Coordinates of C-alpha atoms (C1' of nucleotides) in Angstrom, one line a residue:
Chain W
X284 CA 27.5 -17.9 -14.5
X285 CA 25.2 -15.2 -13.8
X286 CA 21.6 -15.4 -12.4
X287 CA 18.8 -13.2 -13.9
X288 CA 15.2 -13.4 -12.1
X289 CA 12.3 -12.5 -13.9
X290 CA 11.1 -12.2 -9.9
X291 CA 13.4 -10.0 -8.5
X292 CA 12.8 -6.5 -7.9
X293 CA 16.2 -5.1 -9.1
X294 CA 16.5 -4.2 -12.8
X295 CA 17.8 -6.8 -14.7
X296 CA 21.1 -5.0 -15.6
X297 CA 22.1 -4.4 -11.6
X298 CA 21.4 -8.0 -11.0
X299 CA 24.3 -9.0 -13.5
X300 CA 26.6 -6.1 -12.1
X301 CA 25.2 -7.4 -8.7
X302 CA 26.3 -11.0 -9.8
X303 CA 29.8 -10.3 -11.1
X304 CA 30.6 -8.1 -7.8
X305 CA 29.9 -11.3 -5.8
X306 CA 31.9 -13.2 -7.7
X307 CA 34.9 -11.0 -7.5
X308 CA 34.4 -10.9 -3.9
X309 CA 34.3 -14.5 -3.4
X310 CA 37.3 -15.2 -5.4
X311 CA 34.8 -17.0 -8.2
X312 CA 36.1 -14.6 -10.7
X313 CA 40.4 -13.5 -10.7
X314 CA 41.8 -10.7 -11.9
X315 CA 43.0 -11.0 -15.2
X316 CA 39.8 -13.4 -16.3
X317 CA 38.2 -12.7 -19.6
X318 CA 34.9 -12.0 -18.9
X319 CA 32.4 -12.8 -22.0
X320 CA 31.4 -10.4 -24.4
X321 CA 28.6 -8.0 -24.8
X322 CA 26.8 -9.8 -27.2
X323 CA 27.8 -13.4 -26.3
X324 CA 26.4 -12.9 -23.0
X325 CA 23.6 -11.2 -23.9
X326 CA 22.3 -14.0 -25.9
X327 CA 23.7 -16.3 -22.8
X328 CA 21.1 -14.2 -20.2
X329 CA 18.8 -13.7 -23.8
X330 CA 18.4 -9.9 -22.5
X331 CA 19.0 -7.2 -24.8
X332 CA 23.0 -6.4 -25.6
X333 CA 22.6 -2.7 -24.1
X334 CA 21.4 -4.1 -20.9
X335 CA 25.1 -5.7 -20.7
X336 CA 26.9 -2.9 -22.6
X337 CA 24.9 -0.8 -19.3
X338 CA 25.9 -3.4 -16.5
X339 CA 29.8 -3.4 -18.1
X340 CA 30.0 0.4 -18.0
X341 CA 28.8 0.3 -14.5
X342 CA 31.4 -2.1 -13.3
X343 CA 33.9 -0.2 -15.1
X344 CA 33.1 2.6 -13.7
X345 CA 33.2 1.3 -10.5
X346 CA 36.9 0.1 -10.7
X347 CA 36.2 -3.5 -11.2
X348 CA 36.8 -4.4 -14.6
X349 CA 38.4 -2.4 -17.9
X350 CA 37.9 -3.2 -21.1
X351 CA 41.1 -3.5 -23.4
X352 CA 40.0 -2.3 -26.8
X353 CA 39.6 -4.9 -29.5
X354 CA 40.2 -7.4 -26.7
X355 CA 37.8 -7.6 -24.3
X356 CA 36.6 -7.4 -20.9
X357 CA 38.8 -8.5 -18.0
X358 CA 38.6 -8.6 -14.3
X359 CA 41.0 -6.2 -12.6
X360 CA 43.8 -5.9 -10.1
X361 CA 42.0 -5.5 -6.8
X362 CA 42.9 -1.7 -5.9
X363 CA 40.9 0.3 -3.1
X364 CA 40.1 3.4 -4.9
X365 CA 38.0 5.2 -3.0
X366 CA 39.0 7.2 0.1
X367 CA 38.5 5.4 3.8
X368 CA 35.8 8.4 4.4
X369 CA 34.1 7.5 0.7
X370 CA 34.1 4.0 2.1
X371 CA 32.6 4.5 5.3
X372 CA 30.3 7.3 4.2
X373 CA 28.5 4.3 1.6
X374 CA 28.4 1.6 4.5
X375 CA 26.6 4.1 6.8
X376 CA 24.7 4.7 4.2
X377 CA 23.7 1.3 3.3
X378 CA 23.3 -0.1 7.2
X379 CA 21.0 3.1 7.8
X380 CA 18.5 1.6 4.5
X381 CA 18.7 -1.6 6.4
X382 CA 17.6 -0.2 9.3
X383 CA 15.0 1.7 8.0
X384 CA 13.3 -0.8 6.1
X385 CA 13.3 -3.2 8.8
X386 CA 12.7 -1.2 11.9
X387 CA 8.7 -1.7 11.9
X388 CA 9.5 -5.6 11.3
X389 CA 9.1 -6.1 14.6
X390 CA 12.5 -8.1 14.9
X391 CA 15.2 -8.1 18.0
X392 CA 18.5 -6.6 17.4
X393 CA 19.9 -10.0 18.1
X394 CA 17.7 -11.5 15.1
X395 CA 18.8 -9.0 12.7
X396 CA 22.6 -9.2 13.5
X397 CA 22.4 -12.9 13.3
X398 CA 21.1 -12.8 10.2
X399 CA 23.7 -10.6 8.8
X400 CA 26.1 -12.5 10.0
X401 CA 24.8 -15.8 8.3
X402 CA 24.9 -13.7 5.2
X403 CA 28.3 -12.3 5.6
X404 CA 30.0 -15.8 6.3
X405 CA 31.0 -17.0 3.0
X406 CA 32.5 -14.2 2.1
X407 CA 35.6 -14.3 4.5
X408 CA 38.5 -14.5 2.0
X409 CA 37.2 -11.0 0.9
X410 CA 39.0 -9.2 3.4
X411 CA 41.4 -7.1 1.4
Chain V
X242 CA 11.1 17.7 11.7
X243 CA 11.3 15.8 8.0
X244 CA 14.3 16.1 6.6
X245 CA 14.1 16.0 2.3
X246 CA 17.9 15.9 0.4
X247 CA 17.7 16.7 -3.2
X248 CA 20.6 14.6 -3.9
X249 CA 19.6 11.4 -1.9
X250 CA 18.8 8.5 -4.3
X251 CA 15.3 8.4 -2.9
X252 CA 12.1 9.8 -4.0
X253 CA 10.9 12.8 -2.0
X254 CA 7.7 10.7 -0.9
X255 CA 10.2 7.8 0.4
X256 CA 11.9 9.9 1.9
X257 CA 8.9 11.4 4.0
X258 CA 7.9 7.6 4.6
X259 CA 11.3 7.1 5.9
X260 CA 11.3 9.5 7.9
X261 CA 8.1 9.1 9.6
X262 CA 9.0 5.3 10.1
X263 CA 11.6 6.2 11.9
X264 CA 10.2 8.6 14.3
X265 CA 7.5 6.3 15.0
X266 CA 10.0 3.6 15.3
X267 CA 12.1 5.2 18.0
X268 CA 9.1 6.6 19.9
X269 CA 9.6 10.5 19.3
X270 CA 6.2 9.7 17.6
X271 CA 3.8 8.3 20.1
X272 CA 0.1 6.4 19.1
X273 CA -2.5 9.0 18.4
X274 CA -0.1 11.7 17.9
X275 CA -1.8 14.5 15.0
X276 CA 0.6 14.6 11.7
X277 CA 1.1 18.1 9.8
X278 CA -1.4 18.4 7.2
X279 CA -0.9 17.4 3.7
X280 CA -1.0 21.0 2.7
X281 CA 0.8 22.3 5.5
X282 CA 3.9 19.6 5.4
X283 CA 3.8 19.9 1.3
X284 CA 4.7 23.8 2.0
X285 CA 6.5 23.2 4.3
X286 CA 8.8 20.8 2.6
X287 CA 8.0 22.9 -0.3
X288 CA 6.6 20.0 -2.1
X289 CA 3.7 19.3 -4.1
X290 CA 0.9 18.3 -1.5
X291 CA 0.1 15.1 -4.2
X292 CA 3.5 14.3 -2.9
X293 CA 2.8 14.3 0.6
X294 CA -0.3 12.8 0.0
X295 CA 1.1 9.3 -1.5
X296 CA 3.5 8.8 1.2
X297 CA 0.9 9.4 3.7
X298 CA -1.4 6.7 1.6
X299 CA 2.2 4.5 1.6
X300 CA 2.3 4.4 5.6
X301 CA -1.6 4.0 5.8
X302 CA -1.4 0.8 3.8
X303 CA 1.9 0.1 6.2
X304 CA -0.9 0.3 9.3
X305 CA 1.5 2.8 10.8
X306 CA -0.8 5.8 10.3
X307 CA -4.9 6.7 10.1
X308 CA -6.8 9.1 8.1
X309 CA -10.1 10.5 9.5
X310 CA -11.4 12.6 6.9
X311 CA -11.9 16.3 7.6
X312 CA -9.8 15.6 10.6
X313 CA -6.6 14.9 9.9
X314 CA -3.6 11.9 10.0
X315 CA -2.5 10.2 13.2
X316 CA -0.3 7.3 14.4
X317 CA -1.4 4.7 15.1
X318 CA -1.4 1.6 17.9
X319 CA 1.5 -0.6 17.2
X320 CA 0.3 -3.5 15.3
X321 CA 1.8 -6.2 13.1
X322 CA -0.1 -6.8 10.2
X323 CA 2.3 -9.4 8.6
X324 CA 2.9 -12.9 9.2
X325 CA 6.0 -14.0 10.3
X326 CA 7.3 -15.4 6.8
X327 CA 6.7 -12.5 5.4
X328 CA 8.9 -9.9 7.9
X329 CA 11.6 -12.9 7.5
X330 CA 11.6 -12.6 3.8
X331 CA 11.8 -9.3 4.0
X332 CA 14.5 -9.3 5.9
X333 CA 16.6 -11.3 4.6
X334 CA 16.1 -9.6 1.1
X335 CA 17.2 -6.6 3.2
X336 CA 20.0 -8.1 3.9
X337 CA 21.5 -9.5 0.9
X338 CA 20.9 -6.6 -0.4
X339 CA 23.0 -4.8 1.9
X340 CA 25.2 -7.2 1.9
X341 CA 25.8 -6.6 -2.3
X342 CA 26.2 -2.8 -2.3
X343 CA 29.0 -2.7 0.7
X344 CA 30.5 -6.5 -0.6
X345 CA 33.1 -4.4 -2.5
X346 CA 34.0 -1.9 -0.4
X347 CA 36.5 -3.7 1.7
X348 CA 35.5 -4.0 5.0
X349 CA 35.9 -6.9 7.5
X350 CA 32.7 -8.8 8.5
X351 CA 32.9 -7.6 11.8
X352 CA 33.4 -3.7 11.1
X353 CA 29.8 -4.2 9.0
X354 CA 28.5 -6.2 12.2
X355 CA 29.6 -3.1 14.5
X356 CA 28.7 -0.9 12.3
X357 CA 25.1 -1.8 12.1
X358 CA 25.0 -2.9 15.2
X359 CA 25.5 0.5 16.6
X360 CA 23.0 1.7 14.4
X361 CA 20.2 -0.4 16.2
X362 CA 21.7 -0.1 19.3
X363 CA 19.0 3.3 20.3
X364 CA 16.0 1.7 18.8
X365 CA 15.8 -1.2 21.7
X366 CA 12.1 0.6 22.2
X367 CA 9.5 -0.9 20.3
X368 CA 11.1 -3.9 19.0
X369 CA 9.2 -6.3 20.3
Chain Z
X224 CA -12.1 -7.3 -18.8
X225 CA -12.3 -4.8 -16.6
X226 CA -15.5 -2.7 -15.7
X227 CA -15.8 0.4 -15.1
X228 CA -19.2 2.1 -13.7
X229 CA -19.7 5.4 -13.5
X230 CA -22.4 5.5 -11.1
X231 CA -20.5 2.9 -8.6
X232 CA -20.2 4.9 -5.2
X233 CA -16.4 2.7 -5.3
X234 CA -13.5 5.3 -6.8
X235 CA -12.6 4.5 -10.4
X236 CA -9.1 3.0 -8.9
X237 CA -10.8 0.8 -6.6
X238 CA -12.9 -0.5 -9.4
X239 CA -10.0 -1.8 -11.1
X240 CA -8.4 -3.1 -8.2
X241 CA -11.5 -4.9 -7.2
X242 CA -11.9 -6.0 -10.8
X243 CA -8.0 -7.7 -10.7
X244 CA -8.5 -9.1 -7.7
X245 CA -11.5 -11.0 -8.4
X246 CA -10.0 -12.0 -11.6
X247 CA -7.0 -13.3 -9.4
X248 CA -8.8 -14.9 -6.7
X249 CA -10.8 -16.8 -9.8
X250 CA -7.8 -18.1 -11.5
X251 CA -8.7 -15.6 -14.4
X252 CA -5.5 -14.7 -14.5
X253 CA -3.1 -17.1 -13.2
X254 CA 0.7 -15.9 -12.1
X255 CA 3.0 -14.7 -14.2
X256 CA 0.6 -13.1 -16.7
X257 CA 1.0 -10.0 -17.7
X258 CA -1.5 -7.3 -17.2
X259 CA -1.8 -4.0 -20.0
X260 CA 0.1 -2.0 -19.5
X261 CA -0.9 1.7 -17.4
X262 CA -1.1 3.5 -20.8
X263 CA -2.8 1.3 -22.6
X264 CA -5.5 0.4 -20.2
X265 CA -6.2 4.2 -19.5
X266 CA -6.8 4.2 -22.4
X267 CA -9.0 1.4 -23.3
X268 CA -11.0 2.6 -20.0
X269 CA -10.6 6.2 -21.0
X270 CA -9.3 7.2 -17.9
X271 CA -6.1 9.2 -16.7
X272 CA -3.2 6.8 -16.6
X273 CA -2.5 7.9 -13.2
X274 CA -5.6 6.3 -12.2
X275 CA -4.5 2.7 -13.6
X276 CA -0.9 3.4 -11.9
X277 CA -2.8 4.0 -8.7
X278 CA -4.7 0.8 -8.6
X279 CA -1.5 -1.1 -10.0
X280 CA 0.4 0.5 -6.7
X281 CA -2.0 -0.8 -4.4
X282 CA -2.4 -4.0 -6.1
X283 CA 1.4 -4.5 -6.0
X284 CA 1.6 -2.9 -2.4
X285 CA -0.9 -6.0 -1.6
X286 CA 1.1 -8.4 -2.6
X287 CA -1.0 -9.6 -5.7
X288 CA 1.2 -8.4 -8.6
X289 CA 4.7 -7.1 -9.3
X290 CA 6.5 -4.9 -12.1
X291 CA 9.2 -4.4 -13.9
X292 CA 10.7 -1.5 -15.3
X293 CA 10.0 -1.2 -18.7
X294 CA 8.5 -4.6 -19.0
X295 CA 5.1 -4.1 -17.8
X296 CA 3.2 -5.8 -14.6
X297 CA 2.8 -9.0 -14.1
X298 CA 0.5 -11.6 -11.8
X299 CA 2.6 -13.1 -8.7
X300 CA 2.9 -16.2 -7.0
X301 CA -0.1 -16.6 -4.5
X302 CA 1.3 -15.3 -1.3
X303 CA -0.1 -14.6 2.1
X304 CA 1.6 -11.6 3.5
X305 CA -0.5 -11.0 6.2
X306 CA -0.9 -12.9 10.1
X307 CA -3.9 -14.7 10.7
X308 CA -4.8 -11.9 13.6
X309 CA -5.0 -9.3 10.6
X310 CA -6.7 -11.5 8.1
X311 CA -9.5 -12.2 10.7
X312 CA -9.7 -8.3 12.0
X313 CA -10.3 -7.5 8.4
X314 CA -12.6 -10.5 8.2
X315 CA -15.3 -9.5 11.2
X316 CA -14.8 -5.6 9.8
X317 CA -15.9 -6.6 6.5
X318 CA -18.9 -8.3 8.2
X319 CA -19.9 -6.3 10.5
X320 CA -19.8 -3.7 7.9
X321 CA -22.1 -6.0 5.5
X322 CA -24.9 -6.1 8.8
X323 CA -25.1 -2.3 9.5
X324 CA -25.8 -2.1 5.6
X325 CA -28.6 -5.2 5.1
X326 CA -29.4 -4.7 8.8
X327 CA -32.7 -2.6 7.8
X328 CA -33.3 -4.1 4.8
X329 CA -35.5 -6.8 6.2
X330 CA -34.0 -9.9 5.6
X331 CA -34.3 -13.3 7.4
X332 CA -31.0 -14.5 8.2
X333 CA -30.9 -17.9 6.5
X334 CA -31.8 -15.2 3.2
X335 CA -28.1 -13.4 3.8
X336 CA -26.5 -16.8 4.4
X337 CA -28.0 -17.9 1.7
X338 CA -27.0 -15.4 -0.5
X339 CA -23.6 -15.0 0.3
X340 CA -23.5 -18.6 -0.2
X341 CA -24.0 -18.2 -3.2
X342 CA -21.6 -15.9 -4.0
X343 CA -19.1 -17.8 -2.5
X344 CA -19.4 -20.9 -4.0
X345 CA -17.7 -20.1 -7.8
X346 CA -14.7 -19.1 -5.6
X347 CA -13.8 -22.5 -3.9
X348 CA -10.2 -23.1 -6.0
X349 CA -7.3 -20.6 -4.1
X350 CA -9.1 -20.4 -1.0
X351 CA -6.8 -22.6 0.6
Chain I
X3 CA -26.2 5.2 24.0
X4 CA -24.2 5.8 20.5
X5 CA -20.1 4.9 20.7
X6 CA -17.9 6.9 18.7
X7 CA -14.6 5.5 18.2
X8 CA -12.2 7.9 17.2
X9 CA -9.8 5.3 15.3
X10 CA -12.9 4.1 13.3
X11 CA -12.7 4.2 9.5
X12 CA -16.1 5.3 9.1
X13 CA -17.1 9.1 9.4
X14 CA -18.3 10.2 12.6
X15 CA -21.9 10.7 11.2
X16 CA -22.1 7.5 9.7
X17 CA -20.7 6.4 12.5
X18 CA -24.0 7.7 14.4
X19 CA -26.2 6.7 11.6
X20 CA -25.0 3.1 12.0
X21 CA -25.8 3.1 15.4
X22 CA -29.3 4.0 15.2
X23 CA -29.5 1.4 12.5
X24 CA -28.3 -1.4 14.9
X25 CA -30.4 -0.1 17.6
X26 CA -33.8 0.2 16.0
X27 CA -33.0 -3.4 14.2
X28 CA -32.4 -5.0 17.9
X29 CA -35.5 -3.4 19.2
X30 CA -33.3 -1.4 21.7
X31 CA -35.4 1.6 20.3
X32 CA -38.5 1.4 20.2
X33 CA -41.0 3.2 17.5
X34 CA -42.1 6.2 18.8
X35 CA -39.5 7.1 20.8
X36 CA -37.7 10.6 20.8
X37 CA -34.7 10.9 20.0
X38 CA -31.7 13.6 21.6
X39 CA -31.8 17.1 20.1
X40 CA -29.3 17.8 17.5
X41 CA -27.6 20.1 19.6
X42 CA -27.7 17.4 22.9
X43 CA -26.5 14.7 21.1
X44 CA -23.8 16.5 19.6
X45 CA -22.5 17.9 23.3
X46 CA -22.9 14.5 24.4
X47 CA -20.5 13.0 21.9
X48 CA -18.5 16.1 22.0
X49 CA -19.0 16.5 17.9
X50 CA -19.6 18.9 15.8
X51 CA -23.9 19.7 15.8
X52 CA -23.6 19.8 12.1
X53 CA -22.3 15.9 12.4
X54 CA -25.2 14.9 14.0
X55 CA -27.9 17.0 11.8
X56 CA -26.1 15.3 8.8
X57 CA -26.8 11.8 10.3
X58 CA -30.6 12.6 11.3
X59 CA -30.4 13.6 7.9
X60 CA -29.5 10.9 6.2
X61 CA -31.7 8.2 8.7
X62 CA -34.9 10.5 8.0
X63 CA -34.4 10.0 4.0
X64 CA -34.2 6.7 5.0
X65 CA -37.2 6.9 6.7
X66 CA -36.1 5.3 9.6
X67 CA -36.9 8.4 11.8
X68 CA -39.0 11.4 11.5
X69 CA -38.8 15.3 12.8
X70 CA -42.3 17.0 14.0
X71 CA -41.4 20.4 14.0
X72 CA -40.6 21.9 17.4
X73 CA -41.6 18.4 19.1
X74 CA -38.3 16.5 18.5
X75 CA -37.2 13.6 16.6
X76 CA -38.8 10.5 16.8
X77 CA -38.4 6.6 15.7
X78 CA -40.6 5.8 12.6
X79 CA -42.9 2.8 13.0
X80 CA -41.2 0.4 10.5
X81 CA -42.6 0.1 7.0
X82 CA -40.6 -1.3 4.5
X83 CA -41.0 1.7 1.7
X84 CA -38.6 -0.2 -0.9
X85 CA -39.6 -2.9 -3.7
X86 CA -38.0 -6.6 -2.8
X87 CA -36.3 -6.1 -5.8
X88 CA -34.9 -2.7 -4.7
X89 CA -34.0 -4.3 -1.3
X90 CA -32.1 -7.8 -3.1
X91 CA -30.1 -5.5 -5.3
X92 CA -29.0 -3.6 -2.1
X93 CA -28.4 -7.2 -0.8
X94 CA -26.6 -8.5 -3.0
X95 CA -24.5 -5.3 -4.0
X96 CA -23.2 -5.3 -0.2
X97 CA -22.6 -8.9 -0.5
X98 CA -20.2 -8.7 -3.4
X99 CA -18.8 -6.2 -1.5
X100 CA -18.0 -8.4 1.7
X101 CA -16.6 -10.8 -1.0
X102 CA -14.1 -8.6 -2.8
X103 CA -12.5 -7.5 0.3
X104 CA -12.6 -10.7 1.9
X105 CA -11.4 -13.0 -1.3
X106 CA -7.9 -12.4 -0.7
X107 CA -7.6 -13.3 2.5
X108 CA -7.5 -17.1 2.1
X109 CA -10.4 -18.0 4.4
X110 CA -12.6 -21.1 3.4
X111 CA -16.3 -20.5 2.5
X112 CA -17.3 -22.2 5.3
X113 CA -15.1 -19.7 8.1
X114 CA -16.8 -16.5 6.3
X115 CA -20.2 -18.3 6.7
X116 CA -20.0 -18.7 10.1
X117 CA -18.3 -15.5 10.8
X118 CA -21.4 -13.9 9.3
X119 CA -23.8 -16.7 11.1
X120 CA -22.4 -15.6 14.6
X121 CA -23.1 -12.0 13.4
X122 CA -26.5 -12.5 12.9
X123 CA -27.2 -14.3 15.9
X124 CA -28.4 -11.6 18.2
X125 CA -30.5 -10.2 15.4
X126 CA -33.3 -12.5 15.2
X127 CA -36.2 -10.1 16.5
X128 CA -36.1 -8.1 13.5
X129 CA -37.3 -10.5 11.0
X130 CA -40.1 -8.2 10.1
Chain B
dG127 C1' -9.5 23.5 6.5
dT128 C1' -9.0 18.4 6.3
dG129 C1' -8.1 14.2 3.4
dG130 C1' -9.5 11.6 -1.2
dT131 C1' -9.9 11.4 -6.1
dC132 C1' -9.0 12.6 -10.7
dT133 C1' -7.0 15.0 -14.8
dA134 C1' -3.2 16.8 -17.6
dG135 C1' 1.2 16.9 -18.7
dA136 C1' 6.2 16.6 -17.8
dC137 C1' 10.7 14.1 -17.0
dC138 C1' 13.4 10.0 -15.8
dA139 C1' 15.0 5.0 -15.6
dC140 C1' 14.8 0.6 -17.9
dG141 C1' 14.9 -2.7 -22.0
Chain N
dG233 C1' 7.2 1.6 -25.1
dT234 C1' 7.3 0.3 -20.1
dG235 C1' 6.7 1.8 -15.2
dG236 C1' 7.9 5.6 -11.5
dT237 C1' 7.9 10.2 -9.8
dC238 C1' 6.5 14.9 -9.5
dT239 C1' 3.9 19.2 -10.4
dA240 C1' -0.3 21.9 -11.0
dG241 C1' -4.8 22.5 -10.4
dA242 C1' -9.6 21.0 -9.9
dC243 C1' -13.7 19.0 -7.4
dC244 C1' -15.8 16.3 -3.7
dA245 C1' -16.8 14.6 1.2
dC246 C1' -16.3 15.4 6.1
dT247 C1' -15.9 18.4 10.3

DNA sequence: GTGGTCTAGACCACG
DNA sequence: GTGGTCTAGACCACT
């Protein structure tokens, strides 16, 4: 279900929150799904539980899931929290880290928007 | 002419990297330009020099800068130390990246395609 | 496994990067070990810990090894991140550097060949 | 006569010191020959006097030239003053040196050979 | 005064 | 306990 990399540069808890956001997006994961819990998927990923318990409280915090006491986790309705301005404020932000960490790359303009665009493709049905 | 937020996610010395990359990038920074000392930008900044110090090390081991000891830091000749595979990966990690932190904020593809696209759209100089 | 000389004219960081990299390019330590950690090897070389963190940046911003938060450091994947035109810049420096310094020494030339022949020939595995 | 190259890693006096090497080595300087005042060389490479007294300096400890008081500064007639096992240590310290900045690189024994071969080439005079 | 190195000690993020 | 960042202050090499 979810991918950890001993490779990768991000922390191991943002690549599961990393992992369930795409899933969301793409439609992989409903709202309403159960999502495993703490323990079971810490032994799934064999990382330590708090490294889950941290990724959970991340995503909840972020809107996407809530946990139902004595239930579990679930996936929820899709609702835009954040203000338009929030929104764009955080996608400046992100494009303007692109930028600089690619600038002395050497690439055209054309290259890089290509290559976003490659990346952006399967995620069409997104588009809330 | 280095701009250092206390609340940006960044370290101050990335942020001073950043910064500099960028100026050289868009050519208000020109080859053989003198930097600010590391004393002199640390108090200016009102940073430790130390701190100065490792991000001018960080864009000497980039090839963007030179020290000359007793003299002083300049830029230097454009020149791409990396191969090709390399700047690709790095790219494209760049990009997924991005692609993961704005995936949930609800934007069409083409809104994050214009969005970055006018971001690159003044750095046409030195992009080749 | 690591040496440290006082009397080397080479910084005490540079000793250990030279040190891992050898170790490296030897197949000492092959990818995916994992290296002691900053603490513990400052201490085992009774030096500052800052030291070992400064060699482990510079060994990590060459490419040769990666960490992990709260994990420790560990050996990568042989990678070349660098074009041919830099490899072979750094190439004719380093030997041009090597002849200003044996230049006055007196030596035939077939004696450097010979001796750098030597030194090369232990090395023959990763030098593809 | 000497080049100074501003974007040079090297310190200015070594720099000068270098060059004097490679000269005397060639047999572009001859013994006997007097050498430019401090002051004159120093106007002539537009550096600092001091730069230049530290390199005559350092290639009279070397013994490679000598000062007669108010006469001037002349070329030494070549005598080797250190041991053969002095000078092979020296050797082979600079070669291990060539080899841990050049191990990484992925080059083939034979490329660095030759590299160093072609180096050598124009120095066959000085075989003394 | 310039950069380069090193020490000592602190605080934070991650697992 | 692991690495990452920052501060403070010291000493050295170079110009």
């Amino acid at each position: 279900m979810i991918q950890i990399t001993t490779g990768d540069s991000r922390p191991v808890f943002q690549q599961i929150v990393d992992g369930f956001r795409m899933q969301v997006a793409t439609g992989e994961l409903l709202p309403g799904t159960k999502l495993p819990s703490t323990r079971g998927l810490a032994m799934q990923l064999t990382v330590n539980p708090n490294t889950v318990a941290k990724a959970y409280s991340a995503l909840t915090a972020e809107g996407l899931i809530e946990s139902r006491q004595g239930v579990g986790v679930f996936v929820c309705e899709p609702r835009q929290q954040l203000s338009y301005e929030e929104r764009r404020r955080r996608l400046d932000t992100a494009i303007q880290q692109l930028v600089t960490t690619v600038i002395t790359l050497g690439f055209e303009p054309d290259e890089i928007l290509d290559a976003l665009e490659k990346e952006l493709a399967p995620l069409l049905r997104k588009s809330s």
